[in-house]
PDB file of C-alpha atoms in Angstrom:
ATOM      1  CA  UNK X   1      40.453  28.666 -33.908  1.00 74.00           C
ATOM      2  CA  UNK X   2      37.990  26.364 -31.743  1.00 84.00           C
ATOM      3  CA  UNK X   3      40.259  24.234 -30.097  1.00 91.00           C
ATOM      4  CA  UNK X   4      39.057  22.683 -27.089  1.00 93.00           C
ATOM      5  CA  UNK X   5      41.899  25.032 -25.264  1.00 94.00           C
ATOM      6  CA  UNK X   6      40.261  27.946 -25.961  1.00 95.00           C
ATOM      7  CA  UNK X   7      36.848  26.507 -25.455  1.00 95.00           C
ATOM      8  CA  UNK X   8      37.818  25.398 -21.850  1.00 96.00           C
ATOM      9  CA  UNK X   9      39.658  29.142 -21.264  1.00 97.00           C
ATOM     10  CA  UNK X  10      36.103  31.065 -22.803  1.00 97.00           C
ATOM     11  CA  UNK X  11      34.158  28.611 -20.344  1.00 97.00           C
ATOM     12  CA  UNK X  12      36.295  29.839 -17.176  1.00 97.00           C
ATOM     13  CA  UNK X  13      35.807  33.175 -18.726  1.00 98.00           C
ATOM     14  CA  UNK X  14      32.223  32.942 -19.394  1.00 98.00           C
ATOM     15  CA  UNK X  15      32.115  31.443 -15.564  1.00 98.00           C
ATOM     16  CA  UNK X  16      34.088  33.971 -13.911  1.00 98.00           C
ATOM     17  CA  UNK X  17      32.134  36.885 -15.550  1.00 98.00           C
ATOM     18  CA  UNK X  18      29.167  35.402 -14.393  1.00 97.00           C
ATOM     19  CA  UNK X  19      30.510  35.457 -10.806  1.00 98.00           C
ATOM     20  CA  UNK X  20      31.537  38.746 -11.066  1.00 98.00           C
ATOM     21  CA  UNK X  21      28.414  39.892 -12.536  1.00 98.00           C
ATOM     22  CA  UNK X  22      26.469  38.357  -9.412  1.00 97.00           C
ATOM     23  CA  UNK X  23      28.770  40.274  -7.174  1.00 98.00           C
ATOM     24  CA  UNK X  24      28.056  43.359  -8.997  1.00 98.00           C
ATOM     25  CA  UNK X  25      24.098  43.083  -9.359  1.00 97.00           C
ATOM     26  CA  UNK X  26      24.202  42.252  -4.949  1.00 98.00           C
ATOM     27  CA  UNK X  27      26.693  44.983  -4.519  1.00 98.00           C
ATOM     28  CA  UNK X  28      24.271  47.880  -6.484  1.00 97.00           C
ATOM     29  CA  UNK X  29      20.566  46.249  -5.556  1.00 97.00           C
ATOM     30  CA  UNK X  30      20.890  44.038  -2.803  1.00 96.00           C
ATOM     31  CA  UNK X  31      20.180  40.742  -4.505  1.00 96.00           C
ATOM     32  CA  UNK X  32      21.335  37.441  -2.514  1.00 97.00           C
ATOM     33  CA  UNK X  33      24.570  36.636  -4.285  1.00 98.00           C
ATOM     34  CA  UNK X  34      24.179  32.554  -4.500  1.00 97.00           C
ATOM     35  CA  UNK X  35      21.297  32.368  -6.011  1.00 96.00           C
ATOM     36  CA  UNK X  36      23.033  34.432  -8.937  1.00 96.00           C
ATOM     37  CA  UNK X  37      25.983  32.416  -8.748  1.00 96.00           C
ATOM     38  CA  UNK X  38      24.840  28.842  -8.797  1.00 96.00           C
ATOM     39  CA  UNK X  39      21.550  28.974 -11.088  1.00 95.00           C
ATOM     40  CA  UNK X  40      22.251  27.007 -14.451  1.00 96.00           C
ATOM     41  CA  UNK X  41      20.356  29.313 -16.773  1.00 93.00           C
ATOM     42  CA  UNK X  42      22.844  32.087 -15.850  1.00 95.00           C
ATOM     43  CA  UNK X  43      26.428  30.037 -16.428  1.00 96.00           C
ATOM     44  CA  UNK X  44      24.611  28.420 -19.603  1.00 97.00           C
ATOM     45  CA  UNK X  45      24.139  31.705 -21.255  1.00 97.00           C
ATOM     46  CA  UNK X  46      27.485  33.020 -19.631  1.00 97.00           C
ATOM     47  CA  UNK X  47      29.553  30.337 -21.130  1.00 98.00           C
ATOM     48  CA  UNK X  48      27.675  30.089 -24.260  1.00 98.00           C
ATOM     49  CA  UNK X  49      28.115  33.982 -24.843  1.00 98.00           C
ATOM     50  CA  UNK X  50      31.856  33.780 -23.742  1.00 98.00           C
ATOM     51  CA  UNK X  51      31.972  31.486 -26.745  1.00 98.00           C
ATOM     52  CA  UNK X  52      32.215  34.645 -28.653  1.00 98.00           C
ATOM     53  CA  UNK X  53      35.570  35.460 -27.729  1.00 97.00           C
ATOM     54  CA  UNK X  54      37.114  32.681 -29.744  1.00 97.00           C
ATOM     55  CA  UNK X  55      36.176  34.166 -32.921  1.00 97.00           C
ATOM     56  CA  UNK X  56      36.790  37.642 -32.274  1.00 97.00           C
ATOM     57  CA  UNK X  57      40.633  37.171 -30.954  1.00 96.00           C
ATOM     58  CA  UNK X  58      41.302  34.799 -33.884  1.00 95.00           C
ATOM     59  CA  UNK X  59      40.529  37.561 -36.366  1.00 96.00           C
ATOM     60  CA  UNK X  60      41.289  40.770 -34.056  1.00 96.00           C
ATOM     61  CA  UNK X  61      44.272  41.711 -32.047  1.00 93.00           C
ATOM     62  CA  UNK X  62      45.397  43.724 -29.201  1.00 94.00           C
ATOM     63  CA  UNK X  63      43.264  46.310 -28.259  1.00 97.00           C
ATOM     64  CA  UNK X  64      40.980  45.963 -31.046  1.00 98.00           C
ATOM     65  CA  UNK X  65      40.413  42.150 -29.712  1.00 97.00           C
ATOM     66  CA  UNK X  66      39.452  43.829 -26.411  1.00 97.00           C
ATOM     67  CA  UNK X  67      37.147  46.064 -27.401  1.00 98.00           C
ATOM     68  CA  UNK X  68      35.069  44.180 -29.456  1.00 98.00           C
ATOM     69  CA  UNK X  69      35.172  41.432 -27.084  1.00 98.00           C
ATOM     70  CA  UNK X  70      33.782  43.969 -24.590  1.00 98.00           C
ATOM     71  CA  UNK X  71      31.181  45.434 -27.112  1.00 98.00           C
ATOM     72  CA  UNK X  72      29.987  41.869 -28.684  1.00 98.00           C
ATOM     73  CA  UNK X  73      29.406  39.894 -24.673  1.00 98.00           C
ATOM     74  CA  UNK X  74      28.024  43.313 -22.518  1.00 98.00           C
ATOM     75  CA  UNK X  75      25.260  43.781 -25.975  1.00 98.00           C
ATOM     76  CA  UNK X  76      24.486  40.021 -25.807  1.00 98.00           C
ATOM     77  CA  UNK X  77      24.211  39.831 -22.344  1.00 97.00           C
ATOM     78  CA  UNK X  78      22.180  43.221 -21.842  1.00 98.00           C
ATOM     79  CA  UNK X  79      20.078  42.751 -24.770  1.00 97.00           C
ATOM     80  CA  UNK X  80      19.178  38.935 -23.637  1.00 95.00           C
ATOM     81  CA  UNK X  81      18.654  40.189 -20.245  1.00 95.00           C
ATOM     82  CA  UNK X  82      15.798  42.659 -21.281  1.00 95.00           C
ATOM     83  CA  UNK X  83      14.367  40.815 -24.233  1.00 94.00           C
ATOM     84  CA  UNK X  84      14.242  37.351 -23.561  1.00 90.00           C
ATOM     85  CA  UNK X  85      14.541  37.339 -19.655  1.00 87.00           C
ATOM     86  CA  UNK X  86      12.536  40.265 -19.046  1.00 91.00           C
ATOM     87  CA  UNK X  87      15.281  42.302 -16.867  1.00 92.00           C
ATOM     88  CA  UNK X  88      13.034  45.302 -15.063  1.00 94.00           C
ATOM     89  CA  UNK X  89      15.874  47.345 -14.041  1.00 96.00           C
ATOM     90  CA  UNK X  90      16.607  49.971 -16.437  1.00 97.00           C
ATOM     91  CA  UNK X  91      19.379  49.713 -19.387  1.00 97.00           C
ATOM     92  CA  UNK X  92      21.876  51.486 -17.673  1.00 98.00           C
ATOM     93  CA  UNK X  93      22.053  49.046 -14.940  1.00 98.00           C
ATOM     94  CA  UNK X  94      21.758  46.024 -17.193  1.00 98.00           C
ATOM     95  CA  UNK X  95      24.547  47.533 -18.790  1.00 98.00           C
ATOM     96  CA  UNK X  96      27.049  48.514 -16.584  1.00 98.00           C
ATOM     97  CA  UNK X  97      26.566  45.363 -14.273  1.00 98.00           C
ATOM     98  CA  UNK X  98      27.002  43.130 -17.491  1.00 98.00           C
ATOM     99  CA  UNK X  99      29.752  45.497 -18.521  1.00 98.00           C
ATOM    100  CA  UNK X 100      31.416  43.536 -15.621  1.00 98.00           C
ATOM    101  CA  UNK X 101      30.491  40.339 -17.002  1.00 98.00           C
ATOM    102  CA  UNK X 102      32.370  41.535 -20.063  1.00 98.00           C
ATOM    103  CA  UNK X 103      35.405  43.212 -18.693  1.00 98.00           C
ATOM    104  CA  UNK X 104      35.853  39.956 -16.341  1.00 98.00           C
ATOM    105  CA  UNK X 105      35.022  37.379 -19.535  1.00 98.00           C
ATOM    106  CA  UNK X 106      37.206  38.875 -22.062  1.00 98.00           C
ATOM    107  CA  UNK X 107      40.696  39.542 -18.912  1.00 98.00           C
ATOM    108  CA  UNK X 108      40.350  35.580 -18.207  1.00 97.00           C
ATOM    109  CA  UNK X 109      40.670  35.020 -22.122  1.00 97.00           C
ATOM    110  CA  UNK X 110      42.953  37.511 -23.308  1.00 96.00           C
ATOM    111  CA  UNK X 111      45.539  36.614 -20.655  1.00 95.00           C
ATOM    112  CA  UNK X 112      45.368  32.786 -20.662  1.00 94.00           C
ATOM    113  CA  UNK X 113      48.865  31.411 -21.334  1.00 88.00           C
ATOM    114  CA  UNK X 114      49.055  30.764 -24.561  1.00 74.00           C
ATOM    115  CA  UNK X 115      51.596  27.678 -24.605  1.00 56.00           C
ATOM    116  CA  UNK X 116      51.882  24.977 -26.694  1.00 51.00           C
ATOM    117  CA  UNK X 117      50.358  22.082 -25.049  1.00 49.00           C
ATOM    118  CA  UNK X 118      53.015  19.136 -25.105  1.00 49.00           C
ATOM    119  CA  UNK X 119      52.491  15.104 -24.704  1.00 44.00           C
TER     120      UNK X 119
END
């Protein structure tokens, strides 16, 4: 289950949600897109929520995987965002924008190559 593989794949994925969550929020409001890419807090929590994904497509498959991996990272992300970050916009924003996050997170991890690593 946590393998450092799959920690290293859900820390691209948590990354590369995060990116495209920062090109979402400057495509719909306008926000400079750098600052949302490169500040720390953001890939922390990205990462740390992608995380998540290890769990749920060790126990879950197919589209079931998906969908809860969707689900489990856009609530986390949405409900951090207004509760402990104080996110004005309203939840249907927060949502759909970290509904990217999500969608991008859980691709990057579902369709890692799943090889055996050899020495």
């Amino acid at each position: 289950m946590f393998t450092a593989r799959n920690a290293v794949i859900a820390a691209i994925g948590g990354v590369v949600g995060c990116i495209a969550n920062s090109i979402a929020i400057t495509a719909l409001a306008g926000a400079p897109l750098l600052p949302l890419i490169l500040s720390p807090g953001r890939e922390f929590f990205s990462i740390l929520f992608a995380m998540a994904l290890i769990p749920i497509f060790a126990r879950l498959s197919g589209a079931t995987a998906w969908i809860a991996g969707f689900v489990v990272l856009n609530a986390l992300a949405s409900l951090s965002a207004k509760l402990i970050w104080g996110a004005g916009a309203p939840w249907s924003f927060v949502l759909l924008v970290n509904g990217v996050y999500a969608i991008a997170a859980v691709a990057v991890y579902a369709l890692a190559p799943r090889g055996t690593v050899r020495a």
